[in-house]
PDB file of C-alpha atoms in Angstrom:
ATOM      1  CA  MET A   6      25.130 -27.617 -20.436  1.00 73.00           C
ATOM      2  CA  HIS A   7      25.138 -23.835 -20.287  1.00 77.00           C
ATOM      3  CA  VAL A   8      27.244 -22.409 -17.448  1.00 79.00           C
ATOM      4  CA  ASP A   9      25.640 -19.465 -15.657  1.00 73.00           C
ATOM      5  CA  LYS A  10      27.612 -16.214 -15.327  1.00 76.00           C
ATOM      6  CA  ILE A  11      27.492 -16.555 -11.537  1.00 75.00           C
ATOM      7  CA  HIS A  12      30.240 -19.192 -11.866  1.00 80.00           C
ATOM      8  CA  ALA A  13      32.684 -16.745 -13.477  1.00 85.00           C
ATOM      9  CA  GLY A  14      36.133 -17.157 -11.945  1.00 88.00           C
ATOM     10  CA  GLU A  15      35.440 -20.593 -10.463  1.00 88.00           C
ATOM     11  CA  ARG A  16      37.519 -23.708 -11.162  1.00 90.00           C
ATOM     12  CA  LEU A  17      36.158 -26.135 -13.738  1.00 90.00           C
ATOM     13  CA  ASP A  18      36.062 -29.049 -11.277  1.00 89.00           C
ATOM     14  CA  ARG A  19      34.023 -26.967  -8.819  1.00 85.00           C
ATOM     15  CA  VAL A  20      31.539 -25.997 -11.517  1.00 85.00           C
ATOM     16  CA  LEU A  21      31.181 -29.659 -12.472  1.00 85.00           C
ATOM     17  CA  ALA A  22      30.400 -30.390  -8.825  1.00 81.00           C
ATOM     18  CA  VAL A  23      27.350 -28.113  -9.134  1.00 76.00           C
ATOM     19  CA  TYR A  24      25.980 -30.253 -11.959  1.00 74.00           C
ATOM     20  CA  PHE A  25      27.029 -33.599 -10.453  1.00 73.00           C
ATOM     21  CA  PRO A  26      26.854 -33.097  -6.657  1.00 63.00           C
ATOM     22  CA  GLU A  27      26.581 -36.813  -5.951  1.00 57.00           C
ATOM     23  CA  LEU A  28      30.019 -37.534  -7.489  1.00 67.00           C
ATOM     24  CA  SER A  29      33.359 -37.160  -5.724  1.00 70.00           C
ATOM     25  CA  ARG A  30      35.730 -34.333  -6.623  1.00 77.00           C
ATOM     26  CA  SER A  31      38.407 -36.892  -7.551  1.00 82.00           C
ATOM     27  CA  ARG A  32      36.082 -38.521 -10.081  1.00 78.00           C
ATOM     28  CA  LEU A  33      35.222 -35.183 -11.654  1.00 86.00           C
ATOM     29  CA  GLN A  34      38.920 -34.320 -11.866  1.00 88.00           C
ATOM     30  CA  ALA A  35      39.549 -37.695 -13.523  1.00 87.00           C
ATOM     31  CA  TRP A  36      36.994 -36.832 -16.213  1.00 86.00           C
ATOM     32  CA  ILE A  37      38.886 -33.626 -16.934  1.00 90.00           C
ATOM     33  CA  LYS A  38      42.343 -35.238 -16.967  1.00 89.00           C
ATOM     34  CA  ASN A  39      41.045 -38.043 -19.221  1.00 86.00           C
ATOM     35  CA  GLN A  40      39.938 -35.470 -21.812  1.00 88.00           C
ATOM     36  CA  GLN A  41      36.236 -36.142 -21.251  1.00 87.00           C
ATOM     37  CA  VAL A  42      35.244 -32.515 -20.645  1.00 90.00           C
ATOM     38  CA  LYS A  43      34.844 -29.791 -23.269  1.00 89.00           C
ATOM     39  CA  VAL A  44      34.386 -26.062 -22.716  1.00 90.00           C
ATOM     40  CA  ASN A  45      32.966 -24.327 -25.804  1.00 90.00           C
ATOM     41  CA  ASP A  46      33.803 -27.440 -27.861  1.00 85.00           C
ATOM     42  CA  GLU A  47      37.455 -27.456 -26.745  1.00 88.00           C
ATOM     43  CA  ILE A  48      38.880 -30.219 -24.535  1.00 91.00           C
ATOM     44  CA  VAL A  49      40.207 -28.919 -21.210  1.00 89.00           C
ATOM     45  CA  ILE A  50      42.584 -31.108 -19.176  1.00 89.00           C
ATOM     46  CA  LYS A  51      43.245 -28.937 -16.116  1.00 91.00           C
ATOM     47  CA  PRO A  52      40.777 -29.147 -13.187  1.00 89.00           C
ATOM     48  CA  LYS A  53      41.821 -25.643 -12.085  1.00 91.00           C
ATOM     49  CA  HIS A  54      40.834 -24.145 -15.465  1.00 92.00           C
ATOM     50  CA  LYS A  55      38.976 -20.890 -14.732  1.00 92.00           C
ATOM     51  CA  ILE A  56      35.427 -20.587 -15.991  1.00 89.00           C
ATOM     52  CA  LEU A  57      34.488 -17.221 -17.509  1.00 88.00           C
ATOM     53  CA  GLY A  58      30.731 -17.781 -17.314  1.00 82.00           C
ATOM     54  CA  ASP A  59      28.261 -18.125 -20.189  1.00 82.00           C
ATOM     55  CA  GLU A  60      30.155 -21.082 -21.709  1.00 84.00           C
ATOM     56  CA  LEU A  61      28.870 -24.383 -23.022  1.00 85.00           C
ATOM     57  CA  LEU A  62      30.052 -27.364 -20.990  1.00 84.00           C
ATOM     58  CA  GLU A  63      30.035 -30.909 -22.394  1.00 84.00           C
ATOM     59  CA  VAL A  64      30.890 -34.129 -20.569  1.00 83.00           C
ATOM     60  CA  VAL A  65      31.498 -37.320 -22.540  1.00 76.00           C
ATOM     61  CA  THR A  66      31.132 -40.219 -20.128  1.00 67.00           C
ATOM     62  CA  THR A  67      28.840 -43.033 -19.023  1.00 58.00           C
ATOM     63  CA  LEU A  68      27.376 -42.789 -15.560  1.00 54.00           C
ATOM     64  CA  GLU A  69      27.580 -45.971 -13.546  1.00 48.00           C
ATOM     65  CA  ASP A  70      24.623 -47.434 -11.692  1.00 45.00           C
ATOM     66  CA  GLN A  71      23.977 -45.741  -8.395  1.00 56.00           C
ATOM     67  CA  GLY A  72      23.689 -49.250  -7.024  1.00 57.00           C
ATOM     68  CA  GLU A  73      24.153 -48.269  -3.414  1.00 76.00           C
ATOM     69  CA  TRP A  74      20.805 -46.448  -3.506  1.00 88.00           C
ATOM     70  CA  GLN A  75      18.107 -48.932  -2.588  1.00 91.00           C
ATOM     71  CA  ALA A  76      14.662 -49.003  -4.187  1.00 94.00           C
ATOM     72  CA  SER A  77      11.923 -48.743  -1.549  1.00 96.00           C
ATOM     73  CA  ASP A  78       8.140 -48.950  -1.832  1.00 96.00           C
ATOM     74  CA  ILE A  79       7.406 -45.472  -0.489  1.00 95.00           C
ATOM     75  CA  PRO A  80       4.109 -43.691  -1.230  1.00 94.00           C
ATOM     76  CA  ILE A  81       4.804 -40.908  -3.727  1.00 96.00           C
ATOM     77  CA  THR A  82       2.254 -38.555  -5.262  1.00 98.00           C
ATOM     78  CA  ILE A  83       2.955 -38.208  -8.982  1.00 98.00           C
ATOM     79  CA  HIS A  84       1.399 -34.925 -10.103  1.00 98.00           C
ATOM     80  CA  TYR A  85       2.304 -35.422 -13.783  1.00 99.00           C
ATOM     81  CA  GLN A  86       4.459 -37.730 -15.887  1.00 98.00           C
ATOM     82  CA  ASP A  87       5.395 -38.387 -19.502  1.00 98.00           C
ATOM     83  CA  GLU A  88       8.310 -40.017 -21.314  1.00 98.00           C
ATOM     84  CA  ALA A  89      10.774 -37.275 -20.326  1.00 98.00           C
ATOM     85  CA  ILE A  90       9.776 -35.823 -16.952  1.00 98.00           C
ATOM     86  CA  ILE A  91       8.029 -36.577 -13.666  1.00 99.00           C
ATOM     87  CA  ILE A  92       6.451 -33.890 -11.479  1.00 99.00           C
ATOM     88  CA  VAL A  93       6.270 -34.990  -7.840  1.00 99.00           C
ATOM     89  CA  ASN A  94       4.155 -33.432  -5.086  1.00 99.00           C
ATOM     90  CA  LYS A  95       6.432 -33.956  -2.076  1.00 98.00           C
ATOM     91  CA  PRO A  96       4.906 -34.245   1.408  1.00 98.00           C
ATOM     92  CA  ALA A  97       6.434 -32.852   4.587  1.00 97.00           C
ATOM     93  CA  GLY A  98       8.913 -35.122   6.358  1.00 96.00           C
ATOM     94  CA  LEU A  99      10.311 -36.729   3.202  1.00 96.00           C
ATOM     95  CA  VAL A 100      14.037 -36.262   2.525  1.00 95.00           C
ATOM     96  CA  VAL A 101      14.859 -35.978  -1.183  1.00 95.00           C
ATOM     97  CA  HIS A 102      18.248 -37.775  -1.371  1.00 90.00           C
ATOM     98  CA  PRO A 103      19.766 -40.641   0.638  1.00 87.00           C
ATOM     99  CA  ALA A 104      22.080 -39.345   3.373  1.00 80.00           C
ATOM    100  CA  PRO A 105      23.284 -40.449   6.809  1.00 76.00           C
ATOM    101  CA  GLY A 106      20.215 -41.442   8.790  1.00 81.00           C
ATOM    102  CA  HIS A 107      18.088 -41.667   5.638  1.00 86.00           C
ATOM    103  CA  TYR A 108      19.455 -44.388   3.376  1.00 84.00           C
ATOM    104  CA  THR A 109      16.229 -46.159   2.392  1.00 91.00           C
ATOM    105  CA  ASP A 110      13.305 -43.828   3.175  1.00 94.00           C
ATOM    106  CA  THR A 111      13.841 -40.901   0.795  1.00 96.00           C
ATOM    107  CA  LEU A 112      12.099 -39.622  -2.310  1.00 97.00           C
ATOM    108  CA  VAL A 113      14.902 -41.059  -4.449  1.00 96.00           C
ATOM    109  CA  ASN A 114      14.403 -44.530  -2.940  1.00 96.00           C
ATOM    110  CA  GLY A 115      10.721 -44.335  -3.833  1.00 97.00           C
ATOM    111  CA  LEU A 116      11.438 -43.070  -7.339  1.00 98.00           C
ATOM    112  CA  LEU A 117      13.862 -45.949  -7.978  1.00 97.00           C
ATOM    113  CA  TYR A 118      11.106 -48.388  -6.976  1.00 97.00           C
ATOM    114  CA  LEU A 119       8.686 -46.872  -9.498  1.00 98.00           C
ATOM    115  CA  PHE A 120      11.210 -45.935 -12.204  1.00 97.00           C
ATOM    116  CA  PRO A 121      14.293 -48.246 -12.039  1.00 95.00           C
ATOM    117  CA  GLU A 122      15.826 -46.593 -15.119  1.00 94.00           C
ATOM    118  CA  LEU A 123      16.593 -43.502 -13.026  1.00 95.00           C
ATOM    119  CA  ARG A 124      19.679 -45.313 -11.637  1.00 91.00           C
ATOM    120  CA  LYS A 125      21.541 -44.269 -14.780  1.00 87.00           C
ATOM    121  CA  LEU A 126      20.969 -40.551 -14.203  1.00 89.00           C
ATOM    122  CA  PRO A 127      22.800 -38.049 -11.969  1.00 84.00           C
ATOM    123  CA  ARG A 128      20.993 -37.776  -8.626  1.00 86.00           C
ATOM    124  CA  ALA A 129      18.452 -40.283  -9.981  1.00 92.00           C
ATOM    125  CA  GLY A 130      17.097 -37.580 -12.265  1.00 94.00           C
ATOM    126  CA  VAL A 131      16.201 -35.110  -9.512  1.00 94.00           C
ATOM    127  CA  VAL A 132      16.889 -31.637 -10.903  1.00 93.00           C
ATOM    128  CA  HIS A 133      16.273 -29.467  -7.829  1.00 93.00           C
ATOM    129  CA  ARG A 134      15.541 -30.099  -4.163  1.00 91.00           C
ATOM    130  CA  LEU A 135      13.071 -29.181  -1.487  1.00 96.00           C
ATOM    131  CA  ASP A 136      13.987 -29.239   2.198  1.00 95.00           C
ATOM    132  CA  LYS A 137      12.750 -32.228   4.198  1.00 95.00           C
ATOM    133  CA  ASP A 138       9.789 -30.380   5.702  1.00 97.00           C
ATOM    134  CA  THR A 139       8.940 -28.195   2.710  1.00 98.00           C
ATOM    135  CA  THR A 140       6.000 -29.463   0.676  1.00 99.00           C
ATOM    136  CA  GLY A 141       5.145 -29.124  -2.987  1.00 99.00           C
ATOM    137  CA  LEU A 142       6.288 -29.624  -6.553  1.00 99.00           C
ATOM    138  CA  LEU A 143       9.659 -30.651  -7.967  1.00 98.00           C
ATOM    139  CA  VAL A 144      10.726 -32.050 -11.333  1.00 98.00           C
ATOM    140  CA  VAL A 145      12.577 -35.294 -12.066  1.00 98.00           C
ATOM    141  CA  ALA A 146      14.140 -36.075 -15.460  1.00 97.00           C
ATOM    142  CA  ARG A 147      13.658 -39.555 -16.953  1.00 97.00           C
ATOM    143  CA  THR A 148      16.423 -39.410 -19.580  1.00 94.00           C
ATOM    144  CA  ALA A 149      19.961 -38.042 -19.772  1.00 90.00           C
ATOM    145  CA  GLU A 150      18.895 -35.618 -22.493  1.00 92.00           C
ATOM    146  CA  ALA A 151      16.004 -34.312 -20.401  1.00 94.00           C
ATOM    147  CA  HIS A 152      18.275 -34.008 -17.366  1.00 92.00           C
ATOM    148  CA  ASN A 153      20.882 -31.956 -19.237  1.00 87.00           C
ATOM    149  CA  HIS A 154      18.184 -29.705 -20.681  1.00 92.00           C
ATOM    150  CA  LEU A 155      16.483 -29.111 -17.328  1.00 93.00           C
ATOM    151  CA  VAL A 156      19.745 -28.494 -15.446  1.00 89.00           C
ATOM    152  CA  SER A 157      20.705 -25.874 -18.037  1.00 87.00           C
ATOM    153  CA  GLU A 158      17.234 -24.342 -17.825  1.00 92.00           C
ATOM    154  CA  LEU A 159      17.532 -24.147 -14.058  1.00 91.00           C
ATOM    155  CA  GLN A 160      21.007 -22.598 -14.282  1.00 84.00           C
ATOM    156  CA  ASP A 161      19.620 -20.034 -16.741  1.00 88.00           C
ATOM    157  CA  ARG A 162      16.932 -19.147 -14.159  1.00 90.00           C
ATOM    158  CA  ALA A 163      14.215 -20.090 -16.637  1.00 94.00           C
ATOM    159  CA  PHE A 164      12.157 -22.187 -14.199  1.00 96.00           C
ATOM    160  CA  LYS A 165       9.089 -20.642 -12.604  1.00 97.00           C
ATOM    161  CA  ARG A 166       9.129 -21.559  -8.901  1.00 97.00           C
ATOM    162  CA  GLU A 167       6.512 -19.980  -6.690  1.00 98.00           C
ATOM    163  CA  TYR A 168       5.985 -20.699  -3.010  1.00 99.00           C
ATOM    164  CA  LEU A 169       3.565 -19.820  -0.248  1.00 99.00           C
ATOM    165  CA  ALA A 170       5.231 -18.910   3.042  1.00 99.00           C
ATOM    166  CA  LEU A 171       3.646 -17.909   6.340  1.00 98.00           C
ATOM    167  CA  VAL A 172       5.926 -15.579   8.281  1.00 98.00           C
ATOM    168  CA  HIS A 173       5.871 -13.926  11.682  1.00 96.00           C
ATOM    169  CA  GLY A 174       5.041 -10.232  11.854  1.00 96.00           C
ATOM    170  CA  GLU A 175       3.280  -7.785   9.583  1.00 96.00           C
ATOM    171  CA  ILE A 176       4.877  -7.031   6.218  1.00 97.00           C
ATOM    172  CA  VAL A 177       3.482  -3.886   4.607  1.00 95.00           C
ATOM    173  CA  ALA A 178       4.197  -4.539   0.918  1.00 97.00           C
ATOM    174  CA  GLY A 179       5.920  -6.856  -1.507  1.00 98.00           C
ATOM    175  CA  ASP A 180       9.591  -6.408  -2.342  1.00 98.00           C
ATOM    176  CA  THR A 181      12.748  -8.051  -3.691  1.00 98.00           C
ATOM    177  CA  ILE A 182      15.289  -9.460  -1.241  1.00 98.00           C
ATOM    178  CA  ASP A 183      18.796  -9.355  -2.713  1.00 98.00           C
ATOM    179  CA  TYR A 184      21.314 -10.574  -0.139  1.00 98.00           C
ATOM    180  CA  PRO A 185      24.078 -13.136  -0.808  1.00 96.00           C
ATOM    181  CA  ILE A 186      23.853 -16.407   1.116  1.00 95.00           C
ATOM    182  CA  GLY A 187      26.670 -18.628   2.392  1.00 92.00           C
ATOM    183  CA  ARG A 188      27.468 -20.970   5.254  1.00 88.00           C
ATOM    184  CA  HIS A 189      26.878 -19.669   8.763  1.00 90.00           C
ATOM    185  CA  ALA A 190      30.173 -18.584  10.354  1.00 86.00           C
ATOM    186  CA  VAL A 191      29.675 -20.718  13.477  1.00 86.00           C
ATOM    187  CA  ASN A 192      27.035 -23.363  12.737  1.00 87.00           C
ATOM    188  CA  ARG A 193      28.116 -24.972   9.465  1.00 76.00           C
ATOM    189  CA  LYS A 194      24.780 -26.782   9.137  1.00 80.00           C
ATOM    190  CA  LYS A 195      23.022 -23.435   8.793  1.00 91.00           C
ATOM    191  CA  MET A 196      23.064 -20.855   6.034  1.00 94.00           C
ATOM    192  CA  ALA A 197      23.173 -17.094   6.569  1.00 96.00           C
ATOM    193  CA  VAL A 198      23.280 -13.786   4.741  1.00 97.00           C
ATOM    194  CA  ASN A 199      26.991 -13.472   4.056  1.00 92.00           C
ATOM    195  CA  ALA A 200      28.841 -10.851   2.008  1.00 92.00           C
ATOM    196  CA  GLN A 201      31.165 -13.601   0.741  1.00 89.00           C
ATOM    197  CA  GLY A 202      28.235 -15.866  -0.151  1.00 91.00           C
ATOM    198  CA  LYS A 203      26.575 -16.536  -3.498  1.00 90.00           C
ATOM    199  CA  GLU A 204      24.050 -14.223  -5.103  1.00 93.00           C
ATOM    200  CA  ALA A 205      20.540 -14.910  -3.823  1.00 95.00           C
ATOM    201  CA  ILE A 206      17.430 -13.097  -5.069  1.00 97.00           C
ATOM    202  CA  THR A 207      13.910 -13.610  -3.716  1.00 98.00           C
ATOM    203  CA  HIS A 208      10.844 -11.741  -4.984  1.00 98.00           C
ATOM    204  CA  PHE A 209       7.653 -11.661  -2.937  1.00 99.00           C
ATOM    205  CA  ARG A 210       4.231 -10.087  -2.757  1.00 98.00           C
ATOM    206  CA  ILE A 211       1.587 -10.090  -0.066  1.00 98.00           C
ATOM    207  CA  GLY A 212      -0.938 -12.910  -0.217  1.00 98.00           C
ATOM    208  CA  GLU A 213      -2.907 -12.227   2.965  1.00 98.00           C
ATOM    209  CA  LYS A 214      -2.313  -9.977   5.966  1.00 97.00           C
ATOM    210  CA  PHE A 215      -3.046 -10.914   9.568  1.00 96.00           C
ATOM    211  CA  ASN A 216      -2.542  -9.104  12.863  1.00 94.00           C
ATOM    212  CA  ASP A 217       0.644 -10.965  13.776  1.00 94.00           C
ATOM    213  CA  PHE A 218       1.488 -12.913  10.611  1.00 97.00           C
ATOM    214  CA  THR A 219       1.749 -12.425   6.852  1.00 98.00           C
ATOM    215  CA  LEU A 220       1.120 -14.954   4.098  1.00 99.00           C
ATOM    216  CA  VAL A 221       3.559 -14.154   1.285  1.00 99.00           C
ATOM    217  CA  GLN A 222       3.712 -15.374  -2.291  1.00 99.00           C
ATOM    218  CA  VAL A 223       7.371 -15.942  -3.088  1.00 99.00           C
ATOM    219  CA  LYS A 224       9.102 -16.265  -6.446  1.00 98.00           C
ATOM    220  CA  LEU A 225      12.672 -17.551  -6.557  1.00 96.00           C
ATOM    221  CA  GLU A 226      15.130 -16.062  -9.022  1.00 94.00           C
ATOM    222  CA  THR A 227      18.036 -18.067  -7.593  1.00 92.00           C
ATOM    223  CA  GLY A 228      17.892 -21.308  -5.629  1.00 90.00           C
ATOM    224  CA  ARG A 229      20.347 -21.263  -2.737  1.00 92.00           C
ATOM    225  CA  THR A 230      20.071 -23.719   0.146  1.00 91.00           C
ATOM    226  CA  HIS A 231      17.374 -22.550   2.602  1.00 96.00           C
ATOM    227  CA  GLN A 232      17.084 -19.319   0.581  1.00 97.00           C
ATOM    228  CA  ILE A 233      13.515 -18.317   1.487  1.00 98.00           C
ATOM    229  CA  ARG A 234      13.977 -19.287   5.122  1.00 98.00           C
ATOM    230  CA  VAL A 235      17.253 -17.363   5.452  1.00 98.00           C
ATOM    231  CA  HIS A 236      16.058 -14.248   3.650  1.00 98.00           C
ATOM    232  CA  PHE A 237      12.888 -13.797   5.697  1.00 98.00           C
ATOM    233  CA  SER A 238      14.710 -14.581   8.928  1.00 97.00           C
ATOM    234  CA  HIS A 239      17.233 -11.875   8.025  1.00 97.00           C
ATOM    235  CA  LEU A 240      14.328  -9.427   7.635  1.00 97.00           C
ATOM    236  CA  LYS A 241      13.154 -10.364  11.154  1.00 96.00           C
ATOM    237  CA  HIS A 242      10.146 -12.165   9.684  1.00 97.00           C
ATOM    238  CA  PRO A 243      11.079 -15.847  10.134  1.00 97.00           C
ATOM    239  CA  LEU A 244       8.824 -18.575   8.792  1.00 98.00           C
ATOM    240  CA  VAL A 245       6.285 -19.930  11.247  1.00 96.00           C
ATOM    241  CA  GLY A 246       7.415 -23.266  12.677  1.00 95.00           C
ATOM    242  CA  ASP A 247      10.966 -23.056  11.324  1.00 95.00           C
ATOM    243  CA  PRO A 248      13.085 -25.088  13.783  1.00 92.00           C
ATOM    244  CA  VAL A 249      16.377 -23.643  12.508  1.00 94.00           C
ATOM    245  CA  TYR A 250      15.831 -19.990  11.631  1.00 95.00           C
ATOM    246  CA  CYS A 251      13.011 -19.040  14.019  1.00 90.00           C
ATOM    247  CA  ILE A 252      14.784 -19.419  17.349  1.00 74.00           C
ATOM    248  CA  ARG A 253      12.631 -17.066  19.420  1.00 73.00           C
ATOM    249  CA  ASN A 254       9.251 -18.065  20.800  1.00 70.00           C
ATOM    250  CA  LEU A 255       7.085 -15.602  18.880  1.00 78.00           C
ATOM    251  CA  LYS A 256       3.546 -15.778  20.227  1.00 81.00           C
ATOM    252  CA  PRO A 257       0.662 -13.371  19.533  1.00 85.00           C
ATOM    253  CA  LYS A 258      -1.005 -11.769  22.516  1.00 84.00           C
ATOM    254  CA  GLY A 259      -4.328 -13.061  23.783  1.00 84.00           C
ATOM    255  CA  MET A 260      -4.115 -16.514  22.253  1.00 86.00           C
ATOM    256  CA  SER A 261      -6.912 -18.928  23.040  1.00 87.00           C
ATOM    257  CA  GLU A 262      -5.931 -22.360  24.304  1.00 88.00           C
ATOM    258  CA  LYS A 263      -7.092 -23.903  21.021  1.00 89.00           C
ATOM    259  CA  PHE A 264      -5.053 -21.493  18.899  1.00 91.00           C
ATOM    260  CA  GLU A 265      -1.992 -22.008  21.074  1.00 89.00           C
ATOM    261  CA  GLN A 266      -2.303 -25.764  20.576  1.00 91.00           C
ATOM    262  CA  VAL A 267      -2.560 -25.379  16.793  1.00 91.00           C
ATOM    263  CA  LEU A 268       0.459 -23.052  16.676  1.00 90.00           C
ATOM    264  CA  ALA A 269       2.540 -25.241  18.997  1.00 88.00           C
ATOM    265  CA  GLY A 270       1.567 -28.326  17.020  1.00 90.00           C
ATOM    266  CA  PHE A 271       2.887 -26.915  13.751  1.00 93.00           C
ATOM    267  CA  GLN A 272       6.373 -28.409  13.846  1.00 90.00           C
ATOM    268  CA  ARG A 273       7.802 -27.507  10.432  1.00 96.00           C
ATOM    269  CA  GLN A 274       8.532 -24.405   8.389  1.00 97.00           C
ATOM    270  CA  ALA A 275       5.309 -23.089   6.828  1.00 98.00           C
ATOM    271  CA  LEU A 276       6.606 -23.273   3.263  1.00 99.00           C
ATOM    272  CA  HIS A 277       4.905 -24.822   0.243  1.00 99.00           C
ATOM    273  CA  ALA A 278       6.165 -25.008  -3.369  1.00 99.00           C
ATOM    274  CA  ARG A 279       2.798 -24.355  -4.992  1.00 99.00           C
ATOM    275  CA  THR A 280       3.665 -23.576  -8.630  1.00 99.00           C
ATOM    276  CA  LEU A 281       6.285 -24.997 -10.995  1.00 99.00           C
ATOM    277  CA  GLY A 282       6.759 -23.979 -14.614  1.00 98.00           C
ATOM    278  CA  LEU A 283       9.353 -24.988 -17.203  1.00 98.00           C
ATOM    279  CA  THR A 284       9.992 -25.507 -20.894  1.00 98.00           C
ATOM    280  CA  HIS A 285       9.456 -29.179 -21.719  1.00 98.00           C
ATOM    281  CA  PRO A 286      12.806 -30.746 -22.722  1.00 96.00           C
ATOM    282  CA  VAL A 287      11.317 -32.625 -25.696  1.00 97.00           C
ATOM    283  CA  SER A 288       8.396 -30.595 -27.046  1.00 97.00           C
ATOM    284  CA  GLY A 289       9.800 -27.160 -26.233  1.00 97.00           C
ATOM    285  CA  GLU A 290       6.357 -26.253 -24.893  1.00 98.00           C
ATOM    286  CA  TRP A 291       5.983 -24.132 -21.757  1.00 98.00           C
ATOM    287  CA  MET A 292       4.244 -26.190 -19.077  1.00 99.00           C
ATOM    288  CA  GLU A 293       3.014 -25.137 -15.659  1.00 99.00           C
ATOM    289  CA  TRP A 294       1.598 -27.009 -12.667  1.00 99.00           C
ATOM    290  CA  GLU A 295      -0.020 -25.967  -9.412  1.00 98.00           C
ATOM    291  CA  CYS A 296      -0.862 -28.045  -6.340  1.00 98.00           C
ATOM    292  CA  GLU A 297      -3.159 -27.500  -3.385  1.00 97.00           C
ATOM    293  CA  VAL A 298      -1.969 -26.052  -0.111  1.00 98.00           C
ATOM    294  CA  PRO A 299      -1.432 -28.961   2.338  1.00 98.00           C
ATOM    295  CA  ALA A 300      -3.979 -29.548   5.081  1.00 97.00           C
ATOM    296  CA  ASP A 301      -1.666 -28.602   7.970  1.00 97.00           C
ATOM    297  CA  ILE A 302      -1.001 -25.135   6.546  1.00 98.00           C
ATOM    298  CA  GLU A 303      -4.697 -24.638   5.745  1.00 97.00           C
ATOM    299  CA  LEU A 304      -5.574 -25.582   9.334  1.00 96.00           C
ATOM    300  CA  LEU A 305      -3.013 -23.099  10.648  1.00 96.00           C
ATOM    301  CA  LEU A 306      -4.285 -20.300   8.393  1.00 97.00           C
ATOM    302  CA  GLU A 307      -7.875 -20.894   9.476  1.00 96.00           C
ATOM    303  CA  ALA A 308      -6.839 -20.822  13.140  1.00 95.00           C
ATOM    304  CA  ILE A 309      -5.092 -17.475  12.560  1.00 96.00           C
ATOM    305  CA  ARG A 310      -8.176 -16.055  10.831  1.00 96.00           C
ATOM    306  CA  GLN A 311     -10.361 -17.124  13.756  1.00 93.00           C
ATOM    307  CA  HIS A 312      -7.871 -15.612  16.225  1.00 92.00           C
ATOM    308  CA  ASP A 313      -7.927 -12.296  14.349  1.00 91.00           C
ATOM    309  CA  LYS A 314     -11.729 -12.220  14.348  1.00 90.00           C
ATOM    310  CA  LEU A 315     -11.683 -12.413  18.131  1.00 84.00           C
ATOM    311  CA  HIS A 316      -9.079  -9.641  18.356  1.00 80.00           C
ATOM    312  CA  GLU A 317     -10.122  -7.233  15.639  1.00 77.00           C
ATOM    313  CA  LYS A 318      -8.215  -3.979  15.690  1.00 57.00           C
ATOM    314  CA  HIS A 319     -10.310  -0.853  16.113  1.00 46.00           C
TER     315      HIS A 319
END
């Protein structure tokens, strides 16, 4: 695995935790102490070994079954699959990984039902996540080789990940948002722009302008937790429906009863992972997929268009 330069100065065990987040720190440290980890082809036995960035990391071990993760017959939309990868179109309301409160009803549970061999892979082959109420495309590896390749590709920022986001307020033009993101100082379940946080870069352009909203086309350069939601909230343009980062009741003036019902009924962040592109881990071919905008966002957009027609600016 290729270690990104953003990890320069970090301990080896902490960098391993990025690649194997489902494993305990003690287990990762045991790998290192048992001479199972190489940095640039040299065995390293100290967990506190400092990473310089841009190194090659190799782990020689056998992953045990993730037996505690139950297989469940959950409807999953497979957008594409072959012998090495699976592209999933995730619906809103589906958690990706088992966690307290969601042990049997997650995407991983459904994947294990359809593809039992994923038990042998880190995080059941899931390479990157989407928030529970974010819809759209994500990639799952089917083999250890594919997983290593895709994780390295992701760390090298070689994935193409494009989203549609509907935000409050009028944004004049596209831009790049470059603010580091870390844990919120008070609410540890939230993320925030934080000078001590990790580098976070979001590119966006205007998709469609409305009187009180803007549809933006977003391209991620980095992939921090809640990155798009945090960045636009920091710009005072929070995502419509976001229950965490849009805390004020932002309502356009002169709303009809019907429009108010549609807006109030939209109970998730208006964020959709529409496009995913990557280099195939076996063929080396560049592949790209796109999925339709979900019905709830389309309904919301149409309601906004109708509202604007009734309140055209002169």
